[in-house]
Coordinates of N, CA and C and ligand atoms in Angstrom, one line a residue:
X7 N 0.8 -1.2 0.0 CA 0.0 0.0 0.0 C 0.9 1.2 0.0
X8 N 0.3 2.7 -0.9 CA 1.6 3.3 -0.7 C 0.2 4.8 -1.3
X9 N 0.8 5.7 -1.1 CA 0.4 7.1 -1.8 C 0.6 7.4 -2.7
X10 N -0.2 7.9 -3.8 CA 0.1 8.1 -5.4 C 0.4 9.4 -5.5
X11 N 0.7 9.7 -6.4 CA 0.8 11.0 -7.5 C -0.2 11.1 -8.6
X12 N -1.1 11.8 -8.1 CA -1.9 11.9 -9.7 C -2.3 12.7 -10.7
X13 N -2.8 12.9 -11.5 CA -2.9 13.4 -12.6 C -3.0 15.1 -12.2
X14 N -3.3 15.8 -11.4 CA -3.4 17.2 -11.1 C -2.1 17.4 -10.8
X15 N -0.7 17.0 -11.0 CA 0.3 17.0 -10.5 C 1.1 17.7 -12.1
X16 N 0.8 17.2 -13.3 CA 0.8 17.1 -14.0 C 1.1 18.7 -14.4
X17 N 2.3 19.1 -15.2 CA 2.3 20.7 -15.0 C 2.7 21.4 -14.0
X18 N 1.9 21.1 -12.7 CA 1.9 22.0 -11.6 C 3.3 21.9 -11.3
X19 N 4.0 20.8 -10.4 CA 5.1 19.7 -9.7 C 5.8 21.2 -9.0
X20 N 4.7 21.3 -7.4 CA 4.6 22.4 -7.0 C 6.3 21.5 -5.7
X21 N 6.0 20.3 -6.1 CA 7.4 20.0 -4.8 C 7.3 20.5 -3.0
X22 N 6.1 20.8 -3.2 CA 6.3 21.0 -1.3 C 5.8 19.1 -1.2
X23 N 5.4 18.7 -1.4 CA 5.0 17.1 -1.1 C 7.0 16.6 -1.0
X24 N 7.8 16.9 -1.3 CA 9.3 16.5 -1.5 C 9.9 16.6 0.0
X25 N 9.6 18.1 0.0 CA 9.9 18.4 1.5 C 9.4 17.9 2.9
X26 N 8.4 17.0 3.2 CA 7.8 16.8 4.3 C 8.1 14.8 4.1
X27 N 8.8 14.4 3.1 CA 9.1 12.8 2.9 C 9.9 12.4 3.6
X28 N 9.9 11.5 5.0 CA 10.6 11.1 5.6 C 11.7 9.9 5.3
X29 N 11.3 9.7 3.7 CA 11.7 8.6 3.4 C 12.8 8.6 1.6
X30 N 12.2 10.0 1.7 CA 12.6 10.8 0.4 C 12.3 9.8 -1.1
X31 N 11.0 9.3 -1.0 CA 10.7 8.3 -2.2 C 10.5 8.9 -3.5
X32 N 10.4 10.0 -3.3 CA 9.7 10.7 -4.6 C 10.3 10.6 -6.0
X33 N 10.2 10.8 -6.8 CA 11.0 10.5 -8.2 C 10.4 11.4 -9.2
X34 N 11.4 12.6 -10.1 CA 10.5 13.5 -10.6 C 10.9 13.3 -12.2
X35 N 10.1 13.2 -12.6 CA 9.7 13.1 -14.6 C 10.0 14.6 -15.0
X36 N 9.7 15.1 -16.2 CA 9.4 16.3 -17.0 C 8.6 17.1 -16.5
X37 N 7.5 16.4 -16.0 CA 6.5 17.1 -16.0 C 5.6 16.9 -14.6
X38 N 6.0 16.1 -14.0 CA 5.2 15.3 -12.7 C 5.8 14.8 -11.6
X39 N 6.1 14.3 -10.9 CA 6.8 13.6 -9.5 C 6.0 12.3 -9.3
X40 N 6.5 11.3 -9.2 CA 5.8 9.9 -8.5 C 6.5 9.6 -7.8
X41 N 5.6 8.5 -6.5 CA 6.3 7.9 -5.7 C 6.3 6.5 -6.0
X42 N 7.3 5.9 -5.1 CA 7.8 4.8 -5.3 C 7.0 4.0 -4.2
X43 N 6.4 3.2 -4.6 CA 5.4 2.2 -3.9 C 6.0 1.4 -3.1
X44 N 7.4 1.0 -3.0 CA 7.6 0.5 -2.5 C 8.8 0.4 -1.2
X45 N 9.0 2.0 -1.3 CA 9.6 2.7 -0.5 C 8.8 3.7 0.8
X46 N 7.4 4.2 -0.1 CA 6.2 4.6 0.5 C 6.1 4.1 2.0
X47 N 6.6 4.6 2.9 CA 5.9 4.0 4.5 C 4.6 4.7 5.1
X48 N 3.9 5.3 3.9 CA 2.4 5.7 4.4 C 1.9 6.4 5.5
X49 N 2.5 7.5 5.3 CA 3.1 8.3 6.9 C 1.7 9.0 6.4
X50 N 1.6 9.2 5.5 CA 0.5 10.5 4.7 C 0.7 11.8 4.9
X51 N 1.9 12.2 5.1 CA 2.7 13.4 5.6 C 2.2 14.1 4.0
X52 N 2.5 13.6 2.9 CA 2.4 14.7 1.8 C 1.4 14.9 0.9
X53 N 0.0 14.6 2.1 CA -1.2 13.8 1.3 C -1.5 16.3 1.2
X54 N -1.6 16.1 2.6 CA -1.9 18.1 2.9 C -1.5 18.6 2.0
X55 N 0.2 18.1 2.4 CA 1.1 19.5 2.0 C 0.4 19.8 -0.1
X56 N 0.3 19.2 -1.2 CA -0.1 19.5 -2.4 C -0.8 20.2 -2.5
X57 N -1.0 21.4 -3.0 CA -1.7 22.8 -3.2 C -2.6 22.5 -4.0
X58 N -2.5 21.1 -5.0 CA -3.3 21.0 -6.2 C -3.9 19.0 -5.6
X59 N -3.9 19.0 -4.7 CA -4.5 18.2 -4.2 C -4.1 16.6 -4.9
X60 N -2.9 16.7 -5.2 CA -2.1 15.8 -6.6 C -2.1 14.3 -5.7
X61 N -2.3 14.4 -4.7 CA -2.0 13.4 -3.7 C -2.9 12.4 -2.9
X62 N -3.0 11.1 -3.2 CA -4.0 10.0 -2.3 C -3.6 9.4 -2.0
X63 N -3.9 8.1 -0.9 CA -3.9 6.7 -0.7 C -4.2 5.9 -1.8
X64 N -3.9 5.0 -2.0 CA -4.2 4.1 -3.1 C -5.8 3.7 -2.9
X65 N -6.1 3.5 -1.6 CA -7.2 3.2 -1.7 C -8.3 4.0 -1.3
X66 N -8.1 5.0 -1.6 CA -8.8 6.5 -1.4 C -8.9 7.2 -3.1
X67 N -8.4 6.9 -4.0 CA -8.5 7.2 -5.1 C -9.8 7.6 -5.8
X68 N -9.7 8.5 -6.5 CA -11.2 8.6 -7.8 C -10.9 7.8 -8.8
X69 N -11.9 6.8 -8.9 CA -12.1 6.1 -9.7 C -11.1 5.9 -11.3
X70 N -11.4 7.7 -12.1 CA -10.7 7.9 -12.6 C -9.2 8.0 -12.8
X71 N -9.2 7.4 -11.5 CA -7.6 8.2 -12.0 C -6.3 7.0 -11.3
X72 N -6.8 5.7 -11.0 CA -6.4 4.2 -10.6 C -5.1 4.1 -11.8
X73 N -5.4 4.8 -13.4 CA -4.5 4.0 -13.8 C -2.8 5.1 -13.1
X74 N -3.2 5.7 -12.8 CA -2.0 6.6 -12.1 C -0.8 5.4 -10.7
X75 N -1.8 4.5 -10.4 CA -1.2 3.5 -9.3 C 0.3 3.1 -10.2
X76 N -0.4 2.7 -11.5 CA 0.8 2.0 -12.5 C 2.1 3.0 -13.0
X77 N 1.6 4.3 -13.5 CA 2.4 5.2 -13.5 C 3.2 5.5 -12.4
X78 N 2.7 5.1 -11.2 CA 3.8 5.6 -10.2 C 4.9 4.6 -9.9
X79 N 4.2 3.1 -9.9 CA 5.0 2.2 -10.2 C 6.2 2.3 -11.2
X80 N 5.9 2.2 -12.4 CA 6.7 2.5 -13.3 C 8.1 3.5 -14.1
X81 N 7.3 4.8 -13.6 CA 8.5 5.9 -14.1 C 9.0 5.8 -12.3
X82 N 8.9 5.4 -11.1 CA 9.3 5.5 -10.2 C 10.9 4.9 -10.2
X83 N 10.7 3.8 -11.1 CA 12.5 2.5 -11.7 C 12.7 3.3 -12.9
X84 N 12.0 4.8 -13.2 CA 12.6 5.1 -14.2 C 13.4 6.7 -14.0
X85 N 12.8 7.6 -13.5 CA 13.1 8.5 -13.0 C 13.9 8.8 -12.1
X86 N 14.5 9.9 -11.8 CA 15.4 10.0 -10.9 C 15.0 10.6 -9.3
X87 N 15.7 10.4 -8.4 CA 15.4 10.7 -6.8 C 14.9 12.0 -6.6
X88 N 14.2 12.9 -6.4 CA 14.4 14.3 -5.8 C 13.8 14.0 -4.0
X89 N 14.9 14.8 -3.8 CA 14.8 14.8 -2.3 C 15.0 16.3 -1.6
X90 N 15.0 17.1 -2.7 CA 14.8 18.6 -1.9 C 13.5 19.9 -2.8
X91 N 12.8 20.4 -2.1 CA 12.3 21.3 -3.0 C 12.7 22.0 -4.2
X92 N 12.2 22.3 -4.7 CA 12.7 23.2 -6.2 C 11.3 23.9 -6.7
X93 N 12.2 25.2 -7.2 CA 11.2 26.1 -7.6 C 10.2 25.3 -9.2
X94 N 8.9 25.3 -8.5 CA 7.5 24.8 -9.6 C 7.9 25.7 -10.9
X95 N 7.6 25.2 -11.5 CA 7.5 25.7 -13.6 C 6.8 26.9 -13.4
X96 N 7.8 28.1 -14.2 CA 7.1 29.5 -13.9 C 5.5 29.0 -14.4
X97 N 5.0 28.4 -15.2 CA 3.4 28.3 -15.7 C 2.3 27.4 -15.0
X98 N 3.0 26.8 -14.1 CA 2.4 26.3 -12.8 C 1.0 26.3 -12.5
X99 N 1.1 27.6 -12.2 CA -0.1 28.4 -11.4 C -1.4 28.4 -12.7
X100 N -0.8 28.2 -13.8 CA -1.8 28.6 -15.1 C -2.6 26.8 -15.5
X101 N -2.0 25.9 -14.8 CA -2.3 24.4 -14.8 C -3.2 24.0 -13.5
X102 N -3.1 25.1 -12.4 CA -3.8 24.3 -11.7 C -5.4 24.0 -11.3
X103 N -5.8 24.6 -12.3 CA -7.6 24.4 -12.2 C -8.0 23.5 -13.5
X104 N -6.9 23.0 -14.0 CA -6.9 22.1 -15.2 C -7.3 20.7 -14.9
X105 N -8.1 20.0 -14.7 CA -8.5 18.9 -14.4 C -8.0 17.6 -15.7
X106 N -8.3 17.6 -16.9 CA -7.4 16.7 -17.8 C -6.6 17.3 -18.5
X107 N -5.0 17.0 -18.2 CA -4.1 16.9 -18.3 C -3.5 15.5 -18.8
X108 N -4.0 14.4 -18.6 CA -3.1 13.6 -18.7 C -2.1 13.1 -20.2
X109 N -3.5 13.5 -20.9 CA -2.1 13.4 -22.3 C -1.3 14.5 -22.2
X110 N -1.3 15.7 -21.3 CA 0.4 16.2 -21.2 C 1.4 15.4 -20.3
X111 N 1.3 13.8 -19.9 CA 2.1 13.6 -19.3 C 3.7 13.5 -20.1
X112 N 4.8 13.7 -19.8 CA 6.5 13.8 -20.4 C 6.2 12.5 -19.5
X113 N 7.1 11.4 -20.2 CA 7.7 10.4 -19.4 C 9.2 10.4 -19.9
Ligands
SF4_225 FE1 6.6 10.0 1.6 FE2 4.9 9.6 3.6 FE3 4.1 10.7 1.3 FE4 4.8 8.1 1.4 S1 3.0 9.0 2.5 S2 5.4 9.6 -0.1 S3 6.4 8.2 2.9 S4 5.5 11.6 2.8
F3S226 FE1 3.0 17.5 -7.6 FE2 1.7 18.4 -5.5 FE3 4.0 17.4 -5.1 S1 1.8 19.3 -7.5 S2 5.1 17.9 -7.0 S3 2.2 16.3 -5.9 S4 3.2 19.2 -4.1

C-alpha cells in the first residue's frame, strides 16, 4: 500500500510534497513527481502539503484516476530521486484548475 501522484500533478510539480518525505521516495519526470510504492511508508505526511491536491492513498483514489497506481509504479524504476524542494514551472499556477491533463504527461 503506498500514496500516489496523480494526474493534477501534472504541470503543476509544486514539490512541497518533497519536503515533508521522511523517506525521500519521490522520483521527478518532465512534467510530474511519482512515488515509489515501495519505498512509501504511508506516513501520509504529503497527502496536505499538495496545493493542487495531486495526492491519495491508493485506496482513497477517484475512480478515474487508478490508472496513475501504475504510472507511479513504473517511471518511479525510471526516474530519478528528488529529495529537496525546487522552484515549480514559472506556468504552474496557469495548470492548476486544469482537471485533464493527462495526455500532457512527459515520461
Ligand atoms: Fe513520503 Fe509519507 Fe508521502 Fe509516502 S506518504 S510519499 S512516505 S510523505
Ligand atoms: Fe505534484 Fe503536488 Fe507534489 S503538484 S510535485 S504532488 S506538491
Amino acid at each position: 500500500m503506498a500514496y500516489v501522484v496523480m494526474e493534477s500533478c501534472i504541470r503543476c510539480k509544486y514539490t512541497d510534497c518533497v519536503d515533508v518525505c521522511p523517506v525521500d521516495c519521490f522520483y521527478e519526470g518532465p512534467n510530474m513527481l511519482v512515488i515509489h510504492p515501495d519505498e512509501c511508508i504511508d506516513c501520509g505526511l504529503c497527502e496536505p502539503e499538495c496545493p493542487v491536491k495531486a495526492i491519495a492513498h491508493e485506496d482513497e483514489m477517484p475512480q478515474d484516476q487508478l490508472d496513475f497506481i501504475q504510472i507511479n509504479e513504473e517511471m518511479s524504476e525510471r526516474w530519478p530521486n528528488i529529495y529537496e524542494m525546487k522552484d515549480a514551472p514559472p506556468d504552474a499556477d496557469e495548470w492548476k484548475e486544469v482537471k485533464a491533463k493527462r495526455h500532457l504527461l512527459e515520461k
